[in-house]
Short mmCIF file of C-alpha atoms and ligand atoms in Angstrom, two decimals:
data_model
loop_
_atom_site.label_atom_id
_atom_site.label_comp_id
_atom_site.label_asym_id
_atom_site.label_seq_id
_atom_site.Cartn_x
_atom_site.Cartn_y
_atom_site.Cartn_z
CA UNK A 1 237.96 73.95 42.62
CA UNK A 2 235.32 76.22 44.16
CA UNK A 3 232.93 74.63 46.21
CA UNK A 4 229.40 75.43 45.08
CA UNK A 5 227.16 77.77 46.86
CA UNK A 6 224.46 75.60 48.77
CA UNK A 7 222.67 78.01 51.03
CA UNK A 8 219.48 77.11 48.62
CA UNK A 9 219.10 73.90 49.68
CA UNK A 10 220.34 73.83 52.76
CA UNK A 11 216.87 74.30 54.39
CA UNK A 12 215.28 71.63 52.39
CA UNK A 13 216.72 68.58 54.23
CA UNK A 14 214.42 66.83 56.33
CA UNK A 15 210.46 67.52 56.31
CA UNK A 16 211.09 69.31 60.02
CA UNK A 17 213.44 71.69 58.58
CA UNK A 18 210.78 72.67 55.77
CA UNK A 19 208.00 72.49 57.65
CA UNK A 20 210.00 75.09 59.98
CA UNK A 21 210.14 77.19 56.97
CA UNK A 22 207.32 77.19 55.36
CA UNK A 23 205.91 80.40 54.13
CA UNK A 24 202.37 79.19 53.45
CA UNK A 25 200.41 76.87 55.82
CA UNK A 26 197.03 75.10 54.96
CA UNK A 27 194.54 74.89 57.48
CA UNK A 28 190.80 73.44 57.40
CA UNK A 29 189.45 76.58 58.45
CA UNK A 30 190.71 78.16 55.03
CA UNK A 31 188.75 75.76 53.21
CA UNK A 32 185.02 76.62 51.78
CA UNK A 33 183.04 73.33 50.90
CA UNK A 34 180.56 73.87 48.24
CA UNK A 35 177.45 71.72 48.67
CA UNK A 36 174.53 71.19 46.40
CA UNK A 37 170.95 70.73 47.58
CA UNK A 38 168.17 69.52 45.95
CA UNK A 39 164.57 69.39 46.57
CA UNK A 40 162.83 66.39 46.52
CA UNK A 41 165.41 64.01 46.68
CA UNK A 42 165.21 60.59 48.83
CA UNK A 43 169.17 60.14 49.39
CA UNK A 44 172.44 62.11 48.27
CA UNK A 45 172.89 61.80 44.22
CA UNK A 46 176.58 61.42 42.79
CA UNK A 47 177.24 63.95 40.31
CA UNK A 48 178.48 62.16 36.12
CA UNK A 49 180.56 65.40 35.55
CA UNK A 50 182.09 65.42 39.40
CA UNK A 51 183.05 62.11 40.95
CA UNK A 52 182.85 62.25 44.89
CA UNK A 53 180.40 65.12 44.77
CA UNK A 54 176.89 64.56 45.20
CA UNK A 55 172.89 66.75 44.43
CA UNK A 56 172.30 66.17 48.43
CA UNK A 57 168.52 65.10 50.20
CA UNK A 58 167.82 67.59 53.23
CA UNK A 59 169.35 64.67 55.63
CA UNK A 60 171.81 63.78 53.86
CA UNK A 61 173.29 67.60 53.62
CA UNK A 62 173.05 67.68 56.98
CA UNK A 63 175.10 64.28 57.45
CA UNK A 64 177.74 65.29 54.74
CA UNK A 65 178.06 69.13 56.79
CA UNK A 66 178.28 67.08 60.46
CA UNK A 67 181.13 65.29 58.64
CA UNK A 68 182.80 68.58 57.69
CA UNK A 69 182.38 70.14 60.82
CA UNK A 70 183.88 66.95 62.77
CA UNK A 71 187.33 67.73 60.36
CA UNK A 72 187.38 71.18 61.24
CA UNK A 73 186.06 72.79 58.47
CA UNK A 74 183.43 75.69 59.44
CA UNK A 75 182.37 77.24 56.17
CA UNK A 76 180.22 76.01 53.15
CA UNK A 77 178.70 77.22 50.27
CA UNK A 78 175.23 76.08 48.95
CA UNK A 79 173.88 75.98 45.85
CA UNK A 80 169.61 74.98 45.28
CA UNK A 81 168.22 73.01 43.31
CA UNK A 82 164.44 73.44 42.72
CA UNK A 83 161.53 71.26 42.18
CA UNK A 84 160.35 73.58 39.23
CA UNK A 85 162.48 76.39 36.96
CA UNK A 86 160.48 79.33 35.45
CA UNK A 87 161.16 82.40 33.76
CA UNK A 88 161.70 84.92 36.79
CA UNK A 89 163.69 82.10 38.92
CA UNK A 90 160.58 81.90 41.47
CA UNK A 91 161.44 79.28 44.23
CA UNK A 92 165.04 81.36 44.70
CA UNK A 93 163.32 84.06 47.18
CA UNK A 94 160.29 81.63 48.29
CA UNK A 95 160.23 80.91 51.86
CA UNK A 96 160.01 77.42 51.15
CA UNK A 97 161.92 77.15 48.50
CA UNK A 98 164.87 74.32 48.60
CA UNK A 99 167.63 76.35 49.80
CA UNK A 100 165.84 78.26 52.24
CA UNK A 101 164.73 74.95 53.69
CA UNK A 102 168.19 73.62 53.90
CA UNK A 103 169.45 76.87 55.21
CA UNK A 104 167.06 77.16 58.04
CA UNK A 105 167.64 73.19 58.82
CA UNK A 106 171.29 73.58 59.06
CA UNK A 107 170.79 76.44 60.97
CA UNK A 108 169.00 74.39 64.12
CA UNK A 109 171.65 71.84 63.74
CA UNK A 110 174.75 73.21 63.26
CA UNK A 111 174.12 77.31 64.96
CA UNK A 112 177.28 79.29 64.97
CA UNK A 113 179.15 76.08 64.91
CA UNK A 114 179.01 75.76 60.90
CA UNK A 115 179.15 79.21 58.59
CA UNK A 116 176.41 78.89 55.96
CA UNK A 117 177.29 81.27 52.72
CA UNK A 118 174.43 80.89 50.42
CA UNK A 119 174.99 81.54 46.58
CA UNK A 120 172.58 84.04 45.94
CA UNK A 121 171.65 83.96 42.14
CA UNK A 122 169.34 83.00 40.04
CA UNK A 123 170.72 80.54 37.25
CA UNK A 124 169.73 77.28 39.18
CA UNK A 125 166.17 78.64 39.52
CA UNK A 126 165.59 79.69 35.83
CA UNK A 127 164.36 78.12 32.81
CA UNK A 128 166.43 79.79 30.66
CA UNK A 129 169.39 79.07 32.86
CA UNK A 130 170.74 82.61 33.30
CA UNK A 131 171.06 84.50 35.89
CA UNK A 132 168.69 87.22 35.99
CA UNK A 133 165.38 88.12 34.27
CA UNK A 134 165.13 88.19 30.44
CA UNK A 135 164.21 90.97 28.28
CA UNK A 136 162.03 90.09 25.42
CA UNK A 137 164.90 89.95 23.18
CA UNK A 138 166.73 87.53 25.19
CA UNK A 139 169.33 90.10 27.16
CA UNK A 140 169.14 89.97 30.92
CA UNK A 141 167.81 93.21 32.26
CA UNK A 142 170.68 94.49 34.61
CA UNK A 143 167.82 96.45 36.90
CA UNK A 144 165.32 94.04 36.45
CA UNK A 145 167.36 91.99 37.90
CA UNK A 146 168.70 93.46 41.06
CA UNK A 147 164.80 93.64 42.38
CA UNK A 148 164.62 90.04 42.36
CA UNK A 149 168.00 90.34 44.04
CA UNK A 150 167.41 91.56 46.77
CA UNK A 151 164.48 89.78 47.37
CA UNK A 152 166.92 86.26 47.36
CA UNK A 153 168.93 88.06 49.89
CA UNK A 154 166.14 88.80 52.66
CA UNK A 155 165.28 85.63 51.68
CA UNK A 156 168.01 83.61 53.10
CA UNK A 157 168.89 85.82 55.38
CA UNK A 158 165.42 85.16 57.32
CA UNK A 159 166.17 81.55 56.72
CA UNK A 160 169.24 81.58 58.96
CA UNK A 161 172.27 82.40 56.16
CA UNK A 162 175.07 83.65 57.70
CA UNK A 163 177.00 85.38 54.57
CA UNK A 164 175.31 85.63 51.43
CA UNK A 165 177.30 85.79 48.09
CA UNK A 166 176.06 87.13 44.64
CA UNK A 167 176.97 85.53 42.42
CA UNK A 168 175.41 86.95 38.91
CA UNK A 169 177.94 89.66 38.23
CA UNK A 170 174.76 92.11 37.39
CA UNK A 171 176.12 95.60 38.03
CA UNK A 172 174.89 97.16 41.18
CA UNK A 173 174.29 94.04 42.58
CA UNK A 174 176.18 94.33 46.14
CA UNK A 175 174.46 97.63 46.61
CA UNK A 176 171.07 96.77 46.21
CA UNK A 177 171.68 93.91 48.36
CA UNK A 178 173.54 95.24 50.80
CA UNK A 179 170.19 97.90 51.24
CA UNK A 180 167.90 94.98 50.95
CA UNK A 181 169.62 93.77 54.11
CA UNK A 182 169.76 96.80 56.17
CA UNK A 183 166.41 97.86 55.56
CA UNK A 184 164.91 94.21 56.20
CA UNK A 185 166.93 94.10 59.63
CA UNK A 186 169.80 92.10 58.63
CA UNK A 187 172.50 94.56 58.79
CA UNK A 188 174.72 92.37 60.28
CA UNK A 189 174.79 89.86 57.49
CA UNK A 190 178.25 90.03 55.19
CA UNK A 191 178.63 90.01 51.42
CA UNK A 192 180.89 87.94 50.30
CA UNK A 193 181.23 89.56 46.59
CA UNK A 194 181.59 87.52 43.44
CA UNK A 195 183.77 90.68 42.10
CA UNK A 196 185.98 89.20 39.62
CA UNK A 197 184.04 86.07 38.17
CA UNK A 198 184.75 85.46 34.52
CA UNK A 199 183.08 83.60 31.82
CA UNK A 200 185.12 80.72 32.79
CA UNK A 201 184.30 77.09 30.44
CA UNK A 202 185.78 75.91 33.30
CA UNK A 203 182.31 76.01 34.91
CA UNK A 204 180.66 72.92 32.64
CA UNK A 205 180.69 70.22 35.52
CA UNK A 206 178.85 72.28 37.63
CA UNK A 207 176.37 73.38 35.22
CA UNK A 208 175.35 69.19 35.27
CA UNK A 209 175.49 69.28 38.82
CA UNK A 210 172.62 72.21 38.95
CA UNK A 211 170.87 70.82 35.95
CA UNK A 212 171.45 74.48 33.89
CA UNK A 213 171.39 75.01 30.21
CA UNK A 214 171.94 78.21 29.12
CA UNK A 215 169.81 79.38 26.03
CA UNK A 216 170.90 82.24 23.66
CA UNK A 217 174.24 81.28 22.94
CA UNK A 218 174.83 79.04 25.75
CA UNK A 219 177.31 81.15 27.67
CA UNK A 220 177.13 84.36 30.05
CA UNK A 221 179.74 86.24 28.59
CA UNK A 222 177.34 89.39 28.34
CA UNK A 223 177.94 90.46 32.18
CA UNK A 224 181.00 87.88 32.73
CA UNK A 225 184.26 88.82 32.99
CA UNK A 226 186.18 88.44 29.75
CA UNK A 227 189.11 86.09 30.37
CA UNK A 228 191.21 88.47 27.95
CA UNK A 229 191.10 91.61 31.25
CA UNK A 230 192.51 91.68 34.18
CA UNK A 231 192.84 95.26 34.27
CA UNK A 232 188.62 95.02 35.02
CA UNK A 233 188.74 93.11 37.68
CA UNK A 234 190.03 95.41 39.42
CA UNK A 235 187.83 97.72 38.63
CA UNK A 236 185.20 95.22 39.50
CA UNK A 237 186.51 94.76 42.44
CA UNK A 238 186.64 98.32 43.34
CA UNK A 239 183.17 98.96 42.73
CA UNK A 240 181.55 95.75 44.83
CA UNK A 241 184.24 97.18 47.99
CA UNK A 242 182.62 100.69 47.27
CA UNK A 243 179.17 99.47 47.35
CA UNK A 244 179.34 97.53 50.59
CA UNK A 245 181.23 94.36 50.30
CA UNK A 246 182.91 92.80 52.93
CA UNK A 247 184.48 89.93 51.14
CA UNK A 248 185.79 89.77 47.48
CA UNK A 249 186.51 86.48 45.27
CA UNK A 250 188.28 85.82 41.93
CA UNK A 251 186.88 83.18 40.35
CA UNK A 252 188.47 80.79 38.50
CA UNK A 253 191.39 80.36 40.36
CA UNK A 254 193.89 78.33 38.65
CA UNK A 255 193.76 80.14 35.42
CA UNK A 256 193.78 83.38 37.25
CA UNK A 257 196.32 83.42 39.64
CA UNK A 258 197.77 86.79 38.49
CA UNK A 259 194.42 88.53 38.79
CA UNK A 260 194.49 87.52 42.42
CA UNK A 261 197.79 88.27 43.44
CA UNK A 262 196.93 91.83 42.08
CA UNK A 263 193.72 91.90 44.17
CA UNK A 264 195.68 90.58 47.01
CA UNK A 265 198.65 93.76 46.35
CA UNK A 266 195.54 96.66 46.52
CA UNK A 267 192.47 95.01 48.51
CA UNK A 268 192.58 94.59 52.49
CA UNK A 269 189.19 92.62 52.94
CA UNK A 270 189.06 88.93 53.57
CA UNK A 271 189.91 87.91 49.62
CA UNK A 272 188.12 84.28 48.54
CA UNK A 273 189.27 82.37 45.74
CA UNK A 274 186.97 79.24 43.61
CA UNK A 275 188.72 75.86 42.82
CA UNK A 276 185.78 75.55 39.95
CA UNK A 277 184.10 72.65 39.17
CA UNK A 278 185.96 71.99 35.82
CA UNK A 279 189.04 72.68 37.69
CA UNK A 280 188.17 69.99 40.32
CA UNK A 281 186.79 67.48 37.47
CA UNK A 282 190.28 67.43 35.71
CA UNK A 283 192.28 66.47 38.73
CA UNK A 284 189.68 63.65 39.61
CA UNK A 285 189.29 62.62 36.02
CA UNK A 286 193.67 62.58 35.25
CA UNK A 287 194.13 60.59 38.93
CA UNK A 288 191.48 57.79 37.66
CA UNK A 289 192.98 57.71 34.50
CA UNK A 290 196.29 56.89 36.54
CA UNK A 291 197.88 59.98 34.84
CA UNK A 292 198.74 61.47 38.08
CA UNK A 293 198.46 61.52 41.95
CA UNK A 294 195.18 63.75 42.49
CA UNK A 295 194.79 64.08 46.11
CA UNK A 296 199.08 65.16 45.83
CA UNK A 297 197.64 67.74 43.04
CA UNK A 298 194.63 68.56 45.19
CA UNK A 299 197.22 69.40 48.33
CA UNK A 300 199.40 71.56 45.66
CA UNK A 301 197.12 73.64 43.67
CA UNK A 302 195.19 74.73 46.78
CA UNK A 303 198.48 76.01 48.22
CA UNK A 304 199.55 77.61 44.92
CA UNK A 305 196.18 79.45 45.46
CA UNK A 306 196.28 81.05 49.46
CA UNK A 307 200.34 81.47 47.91
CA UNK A 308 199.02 83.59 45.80
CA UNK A 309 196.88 85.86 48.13
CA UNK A 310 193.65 84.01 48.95
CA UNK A 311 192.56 83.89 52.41
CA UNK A 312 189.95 81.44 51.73
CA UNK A 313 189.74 78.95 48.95
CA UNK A 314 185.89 77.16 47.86
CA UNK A 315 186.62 74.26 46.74
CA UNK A 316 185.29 70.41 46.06
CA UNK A 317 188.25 68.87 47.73
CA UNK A 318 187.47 70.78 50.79
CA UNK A 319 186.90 67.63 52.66
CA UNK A 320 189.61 65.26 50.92
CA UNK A 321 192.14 67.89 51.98
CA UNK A 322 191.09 68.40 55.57
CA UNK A 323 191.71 64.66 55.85
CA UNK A 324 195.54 65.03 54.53
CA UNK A 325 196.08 68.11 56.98
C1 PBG B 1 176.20 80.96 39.30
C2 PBG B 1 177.38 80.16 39.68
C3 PBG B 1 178.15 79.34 38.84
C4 PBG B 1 179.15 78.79 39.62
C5 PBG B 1 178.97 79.25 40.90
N1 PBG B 1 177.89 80.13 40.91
C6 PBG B 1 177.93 78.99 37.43
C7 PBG B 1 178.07 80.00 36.40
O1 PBG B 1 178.40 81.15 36.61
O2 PBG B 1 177.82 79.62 35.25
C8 PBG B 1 180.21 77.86 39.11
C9 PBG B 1 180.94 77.10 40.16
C10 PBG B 1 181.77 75.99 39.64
O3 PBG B 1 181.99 75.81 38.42
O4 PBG B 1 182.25 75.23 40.49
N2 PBG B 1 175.17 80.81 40.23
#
């Protein structure tokens, strides 16, 4: 009889041999930790909806990003959390406000050793949980908006940011910023663009972890993506790289894999990709439940993500994976 073909597996014999041929390698430097900050707290806060993650003091950020750092990872996200919400988002773009404070404090300890990319919306700061201002009939005014903006940005630039990253999918947004920047003397300060962002339910845990309910309807799909388009994201994406962005990110990631393998086919920029809260949550939540192996899962789906075009990939088991690499 006829011997079967095995040039398939050939190559997959002994870890060397597929390590050798590995197409897609994992480093800490590709990972993005997001970290939450809040004001007023005495010590770091575990989060119900997200085992392992924690609403961080001002130390204790600092501790958790030192630990980071020592693995090799050099970029994180931050999210606020105010003392006080109000209608207009207020302590966003004060000087003093929570994540300015955190941003200039991991500025004097960390320099150019640690890349701070600070969230810049307005959803954590509001009492109506969305992300811009509100018009009187409950619609957030695009324009509006974009003021406030831009004011965020000079914001955390002055407090020591070193890429901020709209995140309220108001159109516009990266151009407004971008000239809020320039004109304030920050022109060397990147966007990293939250161009295709969808109206994901996979964002729930972290909508605990920021303490946000959203009135109206409880959802943003009125300037969120709609998960049903991918054919918009691009155009999305086009319009943030026209206006000024130097970064782009699809976000969810999981559930839109093909919408970033198309970005990754047309865009040349540094291209992000979110590991979501809910998308983090149901590894941690199946691996307690003894369903499955999560930090094995973890190590997978973050590789099925830079796979599939991402350069960089935020996610909650930044620091879990650094430790397996
Ligand atoms: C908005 C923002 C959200 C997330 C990041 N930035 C929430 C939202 O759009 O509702 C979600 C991140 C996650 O789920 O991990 N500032």
């Amino acid at each position: 009889m006829q011997f079967p073909e095995r040039r398939l597996r050939r190559l997959r014999s002994t870890p060397q041999l597929r390590a050798l041929v590995a197409e897609t390698r994992l480093h800490p430097t590709d990972l993005i930790a997001p970290l939450f900050v809040r004001h007023g707290l005495e010590g770091p806060v575990e989060i119900a909806t997200m085992p392992g993650q924690f609403q961080h003091s001002e130390a204790s950020l600092l501790e958790h990003c030192q630990r980071l750092v020592d693995l090799g990872i050099s970029a994180i996200v931050l999210f606020g959390i105010p003392a006080h919400k109000d209608a207009i988002g207020s302590e966003a773009a004060a000087r003093d406000g929570i994540a300015q404070r955190a941003l200039r404090a991991l500025r004097d300890r960390f320099g150019d050793d640690l890349v701070v990319i600070a969230d810049l919306c307005m959803d954590e700061y509001t009492d109506h949980g969305h992300c811009g201002i509100l018009r009187l009939d409950g619609t957030v005014d695009n324009d509006a908006t974009l003021e406030r903006y831009a004011e965020i940005a000079i914001a955390q630039a002055e407090a020591g940011a070193t890429i901020v990253a709209p995140s309220g999918m108001m159109d516009g947004q990266v151009a407004a910023i971008r000239s809020a920047l320039d004109s304030s003397g920050h022109d060397m300060v990147p966007i990293l663009a939250y161009a295709a962002k969808y109206a994901s339910a996979l964002y729930g845990p972290f909508r605990d972890a920021v303490d946000v309910e959203i009135q109206g309807g409880g959802n943003r799909r009125a300037y969120q993506q709609d998960p049903a388009n991918a054919r918009e994201a691009m155009a999305e994406i086009a319009q943030d790289l026209a206006e000024g962005a130097d970064m782009i990110m699809v976000k969810p990631a999981l559930s839109y894999l093909d919408v970033l393998a198309e970005a990754r086919a047309v865009v040349d920029v540094p291209l992000a990709a979110y590991h979501v809260s809910g998308e983090y949550s149901m590894v941690v939540a199946a691996g307690r439940a003894g369903y499955l192996d999560a930090d094995a899962v973890a190590m997978e789906q973050t590789l099925a993500i830079k796979r599939a075009g991402a350069d960089l990939i935020l996610t909650y088991f930044a620091e879990q994976l650094a430790r397996q690499l």
